[in-house]
Coordinates of C-alpha atoms and ligand atoms in Angstrom, one line a residue:
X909 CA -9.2 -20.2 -17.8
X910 CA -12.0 -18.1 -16.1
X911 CA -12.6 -14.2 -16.6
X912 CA -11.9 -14.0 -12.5
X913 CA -9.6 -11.2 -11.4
X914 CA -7.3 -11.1 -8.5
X915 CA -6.8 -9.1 -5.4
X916 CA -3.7 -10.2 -3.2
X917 CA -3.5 -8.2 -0.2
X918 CA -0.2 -8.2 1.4
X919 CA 1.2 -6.9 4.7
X920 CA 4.7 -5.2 5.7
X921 CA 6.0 -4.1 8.7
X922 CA 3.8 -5.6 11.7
X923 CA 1.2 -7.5 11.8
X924 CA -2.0 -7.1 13.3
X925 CA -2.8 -4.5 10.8
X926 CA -6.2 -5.2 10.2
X927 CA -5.3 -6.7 6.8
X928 CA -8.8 -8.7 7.2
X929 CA -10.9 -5.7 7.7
X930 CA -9.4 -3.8 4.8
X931 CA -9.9 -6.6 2.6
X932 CA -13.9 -7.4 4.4
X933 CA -14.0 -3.9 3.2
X934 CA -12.7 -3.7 -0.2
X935 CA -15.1 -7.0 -0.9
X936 CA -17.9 -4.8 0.3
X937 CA -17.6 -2.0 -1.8
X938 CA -16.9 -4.0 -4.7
X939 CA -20.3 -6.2 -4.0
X940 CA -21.9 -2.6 -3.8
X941 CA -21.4 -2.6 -6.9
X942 CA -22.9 -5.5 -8.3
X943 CA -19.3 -7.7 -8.4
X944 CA -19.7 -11.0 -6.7
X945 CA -16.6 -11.5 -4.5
X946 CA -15.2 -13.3 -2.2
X947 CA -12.1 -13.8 0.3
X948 CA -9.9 -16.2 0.5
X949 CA -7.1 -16.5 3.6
X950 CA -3.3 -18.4 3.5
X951 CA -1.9 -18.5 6.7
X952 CA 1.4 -19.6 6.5
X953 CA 1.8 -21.6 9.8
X954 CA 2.0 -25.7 10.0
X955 CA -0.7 -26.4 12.1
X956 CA -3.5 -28.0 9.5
X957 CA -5.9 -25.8 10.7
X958 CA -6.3 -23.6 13.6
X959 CA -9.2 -25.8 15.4
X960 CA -5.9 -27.1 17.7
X961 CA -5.0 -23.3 18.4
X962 CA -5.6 -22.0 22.0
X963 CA -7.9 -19.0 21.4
X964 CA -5.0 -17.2 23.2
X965 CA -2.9 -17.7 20.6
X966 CA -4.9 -17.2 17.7
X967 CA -7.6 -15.5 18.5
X968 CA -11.3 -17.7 18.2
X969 CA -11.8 -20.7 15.7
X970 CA -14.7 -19.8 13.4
X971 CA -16.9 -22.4 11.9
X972 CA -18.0 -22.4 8.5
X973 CA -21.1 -24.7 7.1
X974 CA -18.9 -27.2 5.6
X975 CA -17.4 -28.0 8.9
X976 CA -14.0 -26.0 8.3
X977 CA -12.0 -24.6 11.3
X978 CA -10.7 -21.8 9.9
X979 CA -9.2 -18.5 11.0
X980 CA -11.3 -15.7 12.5
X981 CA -10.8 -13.3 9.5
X982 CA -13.2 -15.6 7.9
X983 CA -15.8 -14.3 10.5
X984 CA -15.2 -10.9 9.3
X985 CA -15.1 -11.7 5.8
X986 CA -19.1 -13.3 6.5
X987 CA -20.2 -10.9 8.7
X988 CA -19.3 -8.0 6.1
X989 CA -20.4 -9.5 2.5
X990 CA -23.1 -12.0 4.2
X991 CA -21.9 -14.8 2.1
X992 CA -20.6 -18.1 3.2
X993 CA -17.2 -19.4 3.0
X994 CA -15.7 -22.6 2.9
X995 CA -13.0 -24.6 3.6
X996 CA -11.9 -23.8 0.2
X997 CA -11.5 -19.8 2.0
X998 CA -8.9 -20.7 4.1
X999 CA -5.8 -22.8 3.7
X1000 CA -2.5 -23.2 5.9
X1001 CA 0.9 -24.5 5.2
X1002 CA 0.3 -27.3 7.4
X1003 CA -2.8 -28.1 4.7
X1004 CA -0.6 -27.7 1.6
X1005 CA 2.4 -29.7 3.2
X1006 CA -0.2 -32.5 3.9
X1007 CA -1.6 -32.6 0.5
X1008 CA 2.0 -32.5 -1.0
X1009 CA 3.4 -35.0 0.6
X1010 CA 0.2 -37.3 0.1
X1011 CA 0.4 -37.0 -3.1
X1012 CA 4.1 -37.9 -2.9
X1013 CA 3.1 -41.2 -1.2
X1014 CA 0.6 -41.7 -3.8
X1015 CA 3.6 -41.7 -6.4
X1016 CA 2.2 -38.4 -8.2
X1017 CA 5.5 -37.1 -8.4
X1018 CA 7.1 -40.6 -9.2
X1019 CA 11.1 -40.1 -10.2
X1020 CA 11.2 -36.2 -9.2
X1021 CA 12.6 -34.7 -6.1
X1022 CA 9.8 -33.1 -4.2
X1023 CA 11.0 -29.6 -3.6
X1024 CA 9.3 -26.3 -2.1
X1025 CA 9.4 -24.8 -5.6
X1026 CA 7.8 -26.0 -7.8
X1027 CA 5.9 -28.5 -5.7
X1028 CA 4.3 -26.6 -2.7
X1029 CA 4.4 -23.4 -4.8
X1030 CA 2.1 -25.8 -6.9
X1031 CA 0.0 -26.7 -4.6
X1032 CA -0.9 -22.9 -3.1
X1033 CA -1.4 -21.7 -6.9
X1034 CA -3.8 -24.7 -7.2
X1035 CA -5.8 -23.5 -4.0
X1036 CA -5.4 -20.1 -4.8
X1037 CA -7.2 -20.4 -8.3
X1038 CA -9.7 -22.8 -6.9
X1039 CA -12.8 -20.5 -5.7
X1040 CA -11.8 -18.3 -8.8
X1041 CA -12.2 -21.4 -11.7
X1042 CA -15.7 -22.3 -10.1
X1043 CA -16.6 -18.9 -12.2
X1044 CA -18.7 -18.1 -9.0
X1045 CA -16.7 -15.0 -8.5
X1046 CA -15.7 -12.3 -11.0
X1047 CA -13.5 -10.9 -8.0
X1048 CA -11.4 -13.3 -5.8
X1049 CA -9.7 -11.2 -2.8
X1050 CA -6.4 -13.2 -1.2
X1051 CA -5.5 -12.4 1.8
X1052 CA -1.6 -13.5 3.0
X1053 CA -1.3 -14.0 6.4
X1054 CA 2.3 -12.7 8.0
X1055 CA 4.2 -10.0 7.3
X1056 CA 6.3 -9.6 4.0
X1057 CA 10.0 -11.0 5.1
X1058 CA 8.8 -13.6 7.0
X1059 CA 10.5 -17.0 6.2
X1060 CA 7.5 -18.7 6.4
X1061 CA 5.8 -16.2 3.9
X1062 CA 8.3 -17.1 1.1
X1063 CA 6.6 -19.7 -0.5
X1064 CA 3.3 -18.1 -0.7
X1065 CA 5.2 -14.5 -2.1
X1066 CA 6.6 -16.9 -5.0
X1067 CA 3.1 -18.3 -5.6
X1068 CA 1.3 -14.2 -6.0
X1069 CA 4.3 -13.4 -8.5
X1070 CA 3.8 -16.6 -10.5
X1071 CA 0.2 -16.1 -10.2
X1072 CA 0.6 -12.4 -11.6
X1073 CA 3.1 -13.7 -14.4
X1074 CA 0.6 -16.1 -15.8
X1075 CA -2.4 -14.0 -15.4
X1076 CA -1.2 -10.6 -16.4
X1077 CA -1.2 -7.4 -14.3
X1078 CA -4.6 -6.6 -15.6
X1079 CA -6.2 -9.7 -14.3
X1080 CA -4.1 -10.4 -11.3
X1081 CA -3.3 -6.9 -8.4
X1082 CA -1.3 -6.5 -4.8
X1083 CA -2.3 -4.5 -1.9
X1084 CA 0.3 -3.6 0.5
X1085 CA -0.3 -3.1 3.9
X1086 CA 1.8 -1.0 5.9
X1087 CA 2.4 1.0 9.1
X1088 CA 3.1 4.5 9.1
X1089 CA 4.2 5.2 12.7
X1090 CA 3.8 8.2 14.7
X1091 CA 7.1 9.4 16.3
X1092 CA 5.7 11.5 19.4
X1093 CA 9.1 12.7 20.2
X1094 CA 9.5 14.4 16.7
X1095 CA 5.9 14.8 16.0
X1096 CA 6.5 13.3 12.7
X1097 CA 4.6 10.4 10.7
X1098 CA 7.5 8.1 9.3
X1099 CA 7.8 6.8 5.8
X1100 CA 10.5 4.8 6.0
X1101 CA 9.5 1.2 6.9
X1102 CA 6.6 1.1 4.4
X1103 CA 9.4 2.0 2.1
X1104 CA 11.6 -0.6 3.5
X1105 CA 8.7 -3.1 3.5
X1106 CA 7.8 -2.3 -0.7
X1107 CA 11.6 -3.1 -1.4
X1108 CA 11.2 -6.2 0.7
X1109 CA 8.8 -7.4 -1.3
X1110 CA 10.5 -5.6 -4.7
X1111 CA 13.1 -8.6 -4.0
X1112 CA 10.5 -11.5 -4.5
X1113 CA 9.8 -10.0 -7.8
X1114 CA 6.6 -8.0 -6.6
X1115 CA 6.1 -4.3 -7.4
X1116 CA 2.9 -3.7 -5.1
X1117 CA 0.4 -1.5 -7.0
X1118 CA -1.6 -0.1 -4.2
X1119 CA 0.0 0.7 -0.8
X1120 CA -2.8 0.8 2.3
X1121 CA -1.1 3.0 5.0
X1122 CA -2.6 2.4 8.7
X1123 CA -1.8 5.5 10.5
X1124 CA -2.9 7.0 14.1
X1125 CA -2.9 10.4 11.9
X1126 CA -3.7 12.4 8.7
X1127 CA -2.0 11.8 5.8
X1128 CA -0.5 15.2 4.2
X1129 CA -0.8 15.1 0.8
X1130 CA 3.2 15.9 0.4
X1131 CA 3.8 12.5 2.4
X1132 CA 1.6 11.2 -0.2
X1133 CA 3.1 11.9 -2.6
X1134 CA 6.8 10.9 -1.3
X1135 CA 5.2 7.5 -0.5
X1136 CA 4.1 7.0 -4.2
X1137 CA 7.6 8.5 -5.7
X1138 CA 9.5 6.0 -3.3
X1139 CA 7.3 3.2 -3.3
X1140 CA 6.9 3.4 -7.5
X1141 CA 3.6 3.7 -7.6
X1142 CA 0.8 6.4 -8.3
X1143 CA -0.7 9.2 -6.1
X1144 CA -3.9 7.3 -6.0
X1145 CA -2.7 4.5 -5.3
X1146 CA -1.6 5.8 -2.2
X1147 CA -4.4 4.9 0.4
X1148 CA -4.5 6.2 4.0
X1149 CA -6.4 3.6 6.3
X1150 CA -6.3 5.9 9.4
X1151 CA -7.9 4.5 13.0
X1152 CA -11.4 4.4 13.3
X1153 CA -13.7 3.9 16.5
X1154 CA -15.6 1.0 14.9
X1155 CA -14.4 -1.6 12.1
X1156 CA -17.7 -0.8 10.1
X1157 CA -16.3 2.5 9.6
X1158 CA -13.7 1.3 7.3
X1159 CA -15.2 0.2 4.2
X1160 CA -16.6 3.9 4.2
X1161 CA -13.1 5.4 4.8
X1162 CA -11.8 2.8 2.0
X1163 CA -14.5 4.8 0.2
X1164 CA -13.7 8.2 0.3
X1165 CA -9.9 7.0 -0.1
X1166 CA -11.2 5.7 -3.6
X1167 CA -9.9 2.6 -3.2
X1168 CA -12.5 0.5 -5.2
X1169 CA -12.0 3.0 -8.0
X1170 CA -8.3 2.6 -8.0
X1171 CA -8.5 -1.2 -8.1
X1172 CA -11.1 -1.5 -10.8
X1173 CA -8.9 0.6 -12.9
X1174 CA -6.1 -1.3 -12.5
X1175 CA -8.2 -4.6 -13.0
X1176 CA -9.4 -2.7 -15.9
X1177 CA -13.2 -3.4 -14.5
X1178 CA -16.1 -0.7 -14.9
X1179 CA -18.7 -0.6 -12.2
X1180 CA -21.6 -2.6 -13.1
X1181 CA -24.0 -0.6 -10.8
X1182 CA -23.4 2.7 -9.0
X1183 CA -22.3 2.0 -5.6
X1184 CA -25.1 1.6 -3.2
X1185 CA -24.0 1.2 0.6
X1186 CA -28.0 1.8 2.0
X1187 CA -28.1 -0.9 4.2
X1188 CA -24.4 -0.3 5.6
X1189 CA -25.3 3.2 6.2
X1190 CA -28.4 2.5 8.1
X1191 CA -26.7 -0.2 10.5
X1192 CA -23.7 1.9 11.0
X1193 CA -26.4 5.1 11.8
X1194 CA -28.8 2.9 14.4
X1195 CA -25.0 1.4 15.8
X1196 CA -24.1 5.1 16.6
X1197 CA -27.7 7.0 17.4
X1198 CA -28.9 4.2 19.7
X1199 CA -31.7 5.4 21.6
X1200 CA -31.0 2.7 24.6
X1201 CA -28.3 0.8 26.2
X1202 CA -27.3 -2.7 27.9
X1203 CA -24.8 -4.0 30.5
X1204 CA -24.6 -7.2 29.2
X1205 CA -22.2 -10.4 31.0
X1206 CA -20.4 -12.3 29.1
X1207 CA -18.6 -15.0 31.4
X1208 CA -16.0 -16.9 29.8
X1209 CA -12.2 -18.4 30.6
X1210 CA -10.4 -16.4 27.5
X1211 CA -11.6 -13.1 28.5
X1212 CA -8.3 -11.6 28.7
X1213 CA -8.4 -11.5 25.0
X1214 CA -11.2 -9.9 23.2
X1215 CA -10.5 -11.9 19.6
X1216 CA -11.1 -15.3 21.4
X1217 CA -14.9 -14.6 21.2
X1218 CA -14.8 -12.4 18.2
X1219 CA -18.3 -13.8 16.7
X1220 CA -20.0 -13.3 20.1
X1221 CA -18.9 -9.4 20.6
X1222 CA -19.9 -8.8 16.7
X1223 CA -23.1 -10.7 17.0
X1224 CA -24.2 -8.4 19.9
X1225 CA -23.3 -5.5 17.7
X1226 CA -25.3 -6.6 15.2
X1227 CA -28.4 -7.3 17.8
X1228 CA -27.8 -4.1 19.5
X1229 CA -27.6 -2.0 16.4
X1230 CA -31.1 -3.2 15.0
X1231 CA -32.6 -2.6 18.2
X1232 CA -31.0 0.8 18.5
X1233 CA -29.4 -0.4 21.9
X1234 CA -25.7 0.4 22.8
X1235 CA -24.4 -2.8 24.1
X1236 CA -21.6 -2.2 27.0
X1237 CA -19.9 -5.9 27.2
X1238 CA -19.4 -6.8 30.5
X1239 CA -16.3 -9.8 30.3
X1240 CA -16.6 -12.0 33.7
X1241 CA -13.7 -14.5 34.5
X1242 CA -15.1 -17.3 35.4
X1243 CA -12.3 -18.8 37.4
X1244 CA -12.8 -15.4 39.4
X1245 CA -16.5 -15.9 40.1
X1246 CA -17.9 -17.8 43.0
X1247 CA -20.9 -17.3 45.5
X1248 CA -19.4 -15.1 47.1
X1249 CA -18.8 -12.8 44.8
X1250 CA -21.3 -13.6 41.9
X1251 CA -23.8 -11.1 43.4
X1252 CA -22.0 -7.8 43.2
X1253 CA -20.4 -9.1 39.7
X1254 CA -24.3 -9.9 38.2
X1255 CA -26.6 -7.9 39.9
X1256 CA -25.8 -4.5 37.8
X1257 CA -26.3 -6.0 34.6
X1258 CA -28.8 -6.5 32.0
X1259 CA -28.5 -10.2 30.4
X1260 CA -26.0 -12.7 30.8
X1261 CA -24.1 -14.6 28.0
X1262 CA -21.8 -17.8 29.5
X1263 CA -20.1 -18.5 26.5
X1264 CA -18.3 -21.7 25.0
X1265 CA -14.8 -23.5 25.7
X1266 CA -13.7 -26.9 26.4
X1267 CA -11.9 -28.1 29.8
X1268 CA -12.3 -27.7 33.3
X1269 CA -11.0 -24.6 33.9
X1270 CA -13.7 -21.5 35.4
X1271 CA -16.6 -24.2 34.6
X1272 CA -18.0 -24.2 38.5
X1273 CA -17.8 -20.0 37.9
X1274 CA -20.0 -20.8 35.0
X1275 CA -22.3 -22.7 37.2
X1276 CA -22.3 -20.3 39.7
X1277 CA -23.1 -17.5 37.3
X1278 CA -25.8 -19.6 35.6
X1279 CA -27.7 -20.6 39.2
X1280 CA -27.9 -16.7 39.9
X1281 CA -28.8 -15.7 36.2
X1282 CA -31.7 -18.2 36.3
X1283 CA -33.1 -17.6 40.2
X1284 CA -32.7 -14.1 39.7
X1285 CA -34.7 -13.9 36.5
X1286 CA -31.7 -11.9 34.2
X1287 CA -31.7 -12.7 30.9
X1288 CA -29.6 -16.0 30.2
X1289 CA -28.0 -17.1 26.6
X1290 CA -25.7 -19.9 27.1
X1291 CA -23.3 -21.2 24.0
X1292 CA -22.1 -24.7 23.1
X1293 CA -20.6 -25.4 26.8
X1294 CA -22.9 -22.7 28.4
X1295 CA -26.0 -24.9 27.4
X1296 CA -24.3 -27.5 28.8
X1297 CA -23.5 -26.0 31.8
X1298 CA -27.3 -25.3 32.1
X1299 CA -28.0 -28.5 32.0
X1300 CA -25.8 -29.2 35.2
X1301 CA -26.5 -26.2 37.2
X1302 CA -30.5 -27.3 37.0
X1303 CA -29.7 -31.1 37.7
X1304 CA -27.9 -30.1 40.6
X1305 CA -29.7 -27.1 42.1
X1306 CA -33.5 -28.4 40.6
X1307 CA -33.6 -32.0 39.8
X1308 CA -32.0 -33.1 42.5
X1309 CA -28.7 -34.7 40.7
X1310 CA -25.8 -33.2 43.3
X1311 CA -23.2 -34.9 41.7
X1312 CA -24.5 -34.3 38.1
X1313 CA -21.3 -32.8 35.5
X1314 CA -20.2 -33.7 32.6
X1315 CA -17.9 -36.4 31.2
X1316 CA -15.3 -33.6 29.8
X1317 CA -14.7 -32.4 33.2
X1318 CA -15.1 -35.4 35.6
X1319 CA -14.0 -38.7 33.9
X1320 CA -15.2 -41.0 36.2
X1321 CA -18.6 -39.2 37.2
X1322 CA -21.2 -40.9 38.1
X1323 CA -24.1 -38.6 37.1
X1324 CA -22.8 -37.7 33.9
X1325 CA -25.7 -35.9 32.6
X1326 CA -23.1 -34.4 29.6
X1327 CA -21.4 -37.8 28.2
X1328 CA -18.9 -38.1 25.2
X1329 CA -21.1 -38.1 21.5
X1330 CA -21.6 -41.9 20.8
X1331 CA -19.7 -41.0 17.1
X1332 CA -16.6 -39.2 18.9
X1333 CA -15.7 -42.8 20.9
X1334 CA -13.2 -44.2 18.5
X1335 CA -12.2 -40.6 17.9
X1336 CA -8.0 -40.4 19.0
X1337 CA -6.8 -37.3 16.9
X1338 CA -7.6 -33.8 17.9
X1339 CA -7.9 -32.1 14.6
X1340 CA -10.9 -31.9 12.6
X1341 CA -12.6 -34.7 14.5
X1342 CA -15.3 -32.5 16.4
X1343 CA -18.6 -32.7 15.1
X1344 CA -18.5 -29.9 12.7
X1345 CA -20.4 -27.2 10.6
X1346 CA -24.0 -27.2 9.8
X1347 CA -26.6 -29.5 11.4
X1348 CA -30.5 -29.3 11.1
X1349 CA -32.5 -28.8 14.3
X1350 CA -36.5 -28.8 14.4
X1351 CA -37.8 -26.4 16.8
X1352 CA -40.5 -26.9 19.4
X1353 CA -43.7 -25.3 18.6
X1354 CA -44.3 -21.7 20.8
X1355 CA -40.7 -22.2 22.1
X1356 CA -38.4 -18.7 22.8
X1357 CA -36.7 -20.3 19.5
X1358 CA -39.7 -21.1 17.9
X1359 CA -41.0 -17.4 18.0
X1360 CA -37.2 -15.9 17.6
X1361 CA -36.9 -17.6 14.4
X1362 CA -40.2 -17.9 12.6
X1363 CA -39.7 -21.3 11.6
X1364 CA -39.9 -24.3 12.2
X1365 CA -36.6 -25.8 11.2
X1366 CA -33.3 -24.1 11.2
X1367 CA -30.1 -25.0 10.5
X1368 CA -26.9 -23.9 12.6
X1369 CA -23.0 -24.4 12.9
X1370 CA -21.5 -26.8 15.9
X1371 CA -18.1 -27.2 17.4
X1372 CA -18.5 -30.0 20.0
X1373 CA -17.5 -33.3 21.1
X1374 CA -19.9 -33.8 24.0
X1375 CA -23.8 -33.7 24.5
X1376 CA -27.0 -34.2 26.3
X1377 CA -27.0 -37.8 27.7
X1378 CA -30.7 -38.7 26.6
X1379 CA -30.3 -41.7 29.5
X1380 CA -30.8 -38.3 31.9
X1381 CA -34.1 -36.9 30.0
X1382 CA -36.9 -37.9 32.0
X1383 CA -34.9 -36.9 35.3
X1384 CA -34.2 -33.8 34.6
X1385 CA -36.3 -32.8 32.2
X1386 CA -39.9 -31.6 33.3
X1387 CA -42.8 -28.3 32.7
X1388 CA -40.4 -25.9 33.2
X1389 CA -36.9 -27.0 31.9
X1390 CA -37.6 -28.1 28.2
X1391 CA -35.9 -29.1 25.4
X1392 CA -37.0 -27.0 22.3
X1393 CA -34.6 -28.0 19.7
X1394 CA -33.5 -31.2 19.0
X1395 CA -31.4 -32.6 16.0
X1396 CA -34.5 -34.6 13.6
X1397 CA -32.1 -37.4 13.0
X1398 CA -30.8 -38.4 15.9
X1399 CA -33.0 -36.7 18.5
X1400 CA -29.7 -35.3 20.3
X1401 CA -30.3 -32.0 22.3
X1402 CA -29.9 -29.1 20.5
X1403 CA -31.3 -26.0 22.7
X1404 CA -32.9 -26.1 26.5
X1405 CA -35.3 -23.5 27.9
X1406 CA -36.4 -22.8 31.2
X1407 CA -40.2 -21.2 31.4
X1408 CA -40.0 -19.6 34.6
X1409 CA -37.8 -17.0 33.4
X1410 CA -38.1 -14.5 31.2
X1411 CA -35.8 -15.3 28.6
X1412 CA -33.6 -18.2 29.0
X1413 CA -31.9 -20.0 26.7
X1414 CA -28.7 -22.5 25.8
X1415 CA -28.0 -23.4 22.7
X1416 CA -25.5 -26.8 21.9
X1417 CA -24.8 -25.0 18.4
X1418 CA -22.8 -21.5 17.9
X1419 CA -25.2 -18.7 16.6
X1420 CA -22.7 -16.3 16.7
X1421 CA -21.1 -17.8 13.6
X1422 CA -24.3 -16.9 11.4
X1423 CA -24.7 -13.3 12.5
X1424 CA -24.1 -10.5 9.9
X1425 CA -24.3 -6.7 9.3
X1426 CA -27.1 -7.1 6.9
X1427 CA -28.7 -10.3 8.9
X1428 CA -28.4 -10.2 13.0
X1429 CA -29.0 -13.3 14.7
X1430 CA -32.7 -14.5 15.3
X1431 CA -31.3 -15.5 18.8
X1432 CA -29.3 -12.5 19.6
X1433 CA -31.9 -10.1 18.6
X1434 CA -34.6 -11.6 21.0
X1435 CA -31.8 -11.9 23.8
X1436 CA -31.4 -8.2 23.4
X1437 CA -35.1 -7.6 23.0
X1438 CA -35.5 -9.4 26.4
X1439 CA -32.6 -7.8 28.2
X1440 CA -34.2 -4.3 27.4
X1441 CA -37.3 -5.6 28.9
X1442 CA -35.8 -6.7 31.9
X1443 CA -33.8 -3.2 32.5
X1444 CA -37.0 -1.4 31.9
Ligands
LIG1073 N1 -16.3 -28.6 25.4 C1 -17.6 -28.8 25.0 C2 -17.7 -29.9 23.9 O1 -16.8 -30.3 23.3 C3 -18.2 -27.5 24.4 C4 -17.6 -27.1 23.2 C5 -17.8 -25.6 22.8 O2 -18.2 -24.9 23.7 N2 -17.6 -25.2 21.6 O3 -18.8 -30.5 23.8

């Protein structure tokens, strides 16, 4: 058996505790100090993966390299550590039914009844040791989706206490997550459903040894200690994770809580550097002295809710903060936008983004928003099926194509300047059959990409079943619309420029997957470099 520790990280009460933040954070103060770690999620619903989720009701789909589509704690998990993950990071029920009951077809379990415990149990203790026996990681952080109590949590509760039984409290730890609400009415911070949620857990067999309070509000140190005497464990294991204005803010709360000093205790670890959070410190100071500021568009059909394009608003944080640049994010609906109204929605801002999505919902407000973006010389980025959309707005409005859409959208179009990729034709299921994760893509020379990323040959993540139709290149492309990244393989259309502008740009790829604290986006940067040109 590897030396690898574990971190399982709970939650009780509600969700949408920021269970992923505090553990993106924990993972970075540990890595501070010299650990390598990384972060592994369960989510215990059936869907294989959440690539078939509506962004609506899951929030966005991040990409990893390896083609997973994977939940978009992952993202935060990246963003923070600036290491990769992997479809080994994130595992659903759905996964771990599939993989059981394969292997019951196989006849692996020939003669046995196939039962939740031991078999699926099993299987999740299988994945959750994986990343740890590679002996990559002398720390490996699991995150459980839900909330302790949940039926569909039960299996994966069984798995942490069998996981701490064979691997010893010194090698194997739980964070609890918990609320502790504010009741106005009493002006009184309550106690009792963490305590509720402990016992919860208690009943699985779990003793938590670290309980992570969110709270609106101060801590006193008497509710402190009440918490620890009720909840059995100690003072200093009591950690308040109270509200901040920004998410980077809470590995240095996490900090000054002392919660890597109470976990590497328990794991019976000793620092193998002195913490050094430098580079954090200097992000999160340019992110709140910025000397500058941008109204920047972003026109999509998920607006509504701000997770669905989680990598986008994060990337632009990360752009914005090396540029010292306070970024205000401007969402558009673009089912709401049309010409009549695309003037007063556009003409205040800074840079446009039209971001990615699938369907033919809000795409002629994409268009629309495109056609004004590029005529009226405002910054344009366009994502995945905002390239795309480029690519129609300038065969219709330019190169003469009127009828010119996109495959997705119109089935029987006859201009279909976006077609269906060659490999997704014999495609029929939905799940995991875009194409996926990291592709090369070989840069023209003097391009807007070229000079954004120094080199010659990059490498980004896609999520896409639909591209350029080369049987359209000669018609539409020409001086001034050009294609400046292209796959090397297969020559497919990677990223479209148009030169009289001064800064536009689509990309068929998702940038925003690859942006972190410690390395902002090549693309992003120079978007935000460009928009500050064009406000000043
Ligand atoms: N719907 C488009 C396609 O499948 C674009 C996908 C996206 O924006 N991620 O090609």
């Amino acid at each position: 058996m590897s030396n690898t520790k574990y971190i399982f990280v709970t939650g009780g009460v509600t969700s949408s505790l920021g269970k992923g933040i505090v553990a993106a954070s924990l993972a970075k103060l540990l890595q501070s100090q010299d650990f390598s770690v990384t972060i592994q999620k369960f989510d215990p619903y059936i869907n294989v993966d959440p690539g078939t989720l509506n962004p609506y009701e899951h929030g966005e789909c991040f990409v990893t390299d390896d083609g997973a589509e994977t939940d978009l704690d992952l993202g935060h998990y990246e963003r923070f550590l600036n290491v990769n993950t992997s479809q080994a990071n994130n595992v659903t029920t759905g996964r771990v039914y599939q993989s059981v009951i394969e292997k019951e077809r196989r006849g692996e379990f020939l003669g046995k009844t196939v039962q939740v415990i031991p078999h699926i149990t099993n299987e999740i203790k299988e994945r959750m040791s994986l990343l740890g026996e590679s002996n990559k990681f002398d720390i490996v952080i699991t995150e459980i989706g839900g909330t302790v109590g949940d039926i569909e949590s039960l299996p994966y509760i069984e798995s942490v206490r069998q996981m701490i039984w064979d691997l010893g409290r010194e090698n194997a730890i739980v964070i609890h997550l918990t609320l502790i609400p504010f009741l106005a009415a009493a002006g009184e911070l309550k106690t009792k459903p963490t305590q509720h949620s402990v016992k919860t857990l208690m009943e699985s067999g779990i003793s938590a040894d670290i309980i992570v309070c969110r709270t609106e509000h101060e801590l006193s140190e008497e509710l402190r200690q009440k918490l620890a005497l009720f909840c059995n464990v100690k003072r200093e294991a009591i950690i308040q994770s109270i509200d901040v204005d920004t998410i980077y803010d809470v590995p240095l709360k996490m900090l000054e809580e002392g919660l890597d000093k109470v976990v590497l205790n328990k794991l019976q670890l000793q620092p193998k550097k002195t913490l050094d959070l430098t580079r954090w410190n200097e992000f999160l100071y340019k992110f709140k002295n910025p000397k500058h500021s941008l109204k920047i568009g972003l026109v999509g059909k998920y607006v509504e809710l701000q997770d669905s394009y989680k990598s986008i608003l994060e990337s632009l944080i990360h752009a914005g903060a090396i540029n010292e640049t306070e970024i205000q994010v401007i969402s558009i609906h673009s089912e709401k936008l049309n010409d009549k109204n695309v003037a007063t929605k556009l003409n205040t801002l800074d840079g446009v983004i039209v971001a990615p999505g699938f369907g033919e919902r809000g795409i002629e407000g994409k268009i629309t928003a495109i056609a004004y973006a590029r005529k009226h010389q405002i910054p344009f980025f366009g994502i995945c099926l905002g390239m795309q959309m480029a690519v129609i707005e300038y065969s219709r409005n330019t190169a003469g194509l009127s009828s010119a859409n996109s495959i997705e959208m119109d089935e029987n179009c006859k201009t279909p300047v976006i077609d269906l990729m060659e490999s997704q034709k014999s495609v029929v299921n939905k799940g995991g059959t875009m194409r996926l994760g990291a592709w090369d893509c070989s840069l023209l020379e003097n391009s807007l990409a070229h000079k954004a990323y120094g080199s010659k040959t990059i490498s980004e993540r896609h999520r896409h079943r639909y591209e350029f139709n080369d049987a359209f290149k000669e018609r539409i492309f020409d001086q001034d619309f050009v294609v400046t990244g292209t796959n090397p393989e297969t020559g497919l259309v990677e990223i479209i420029e148009y030169k009289k502008h001064p800064w536009f740009l689509g990309v068929q790829f998702h940038p925003e997957y690859k942006s972190t604290v410690s390395t902002p986006h090549p693309l992003f940067v120079s978007f935000i470099q460009a928009s500050l040109t064009n406000k000043s």
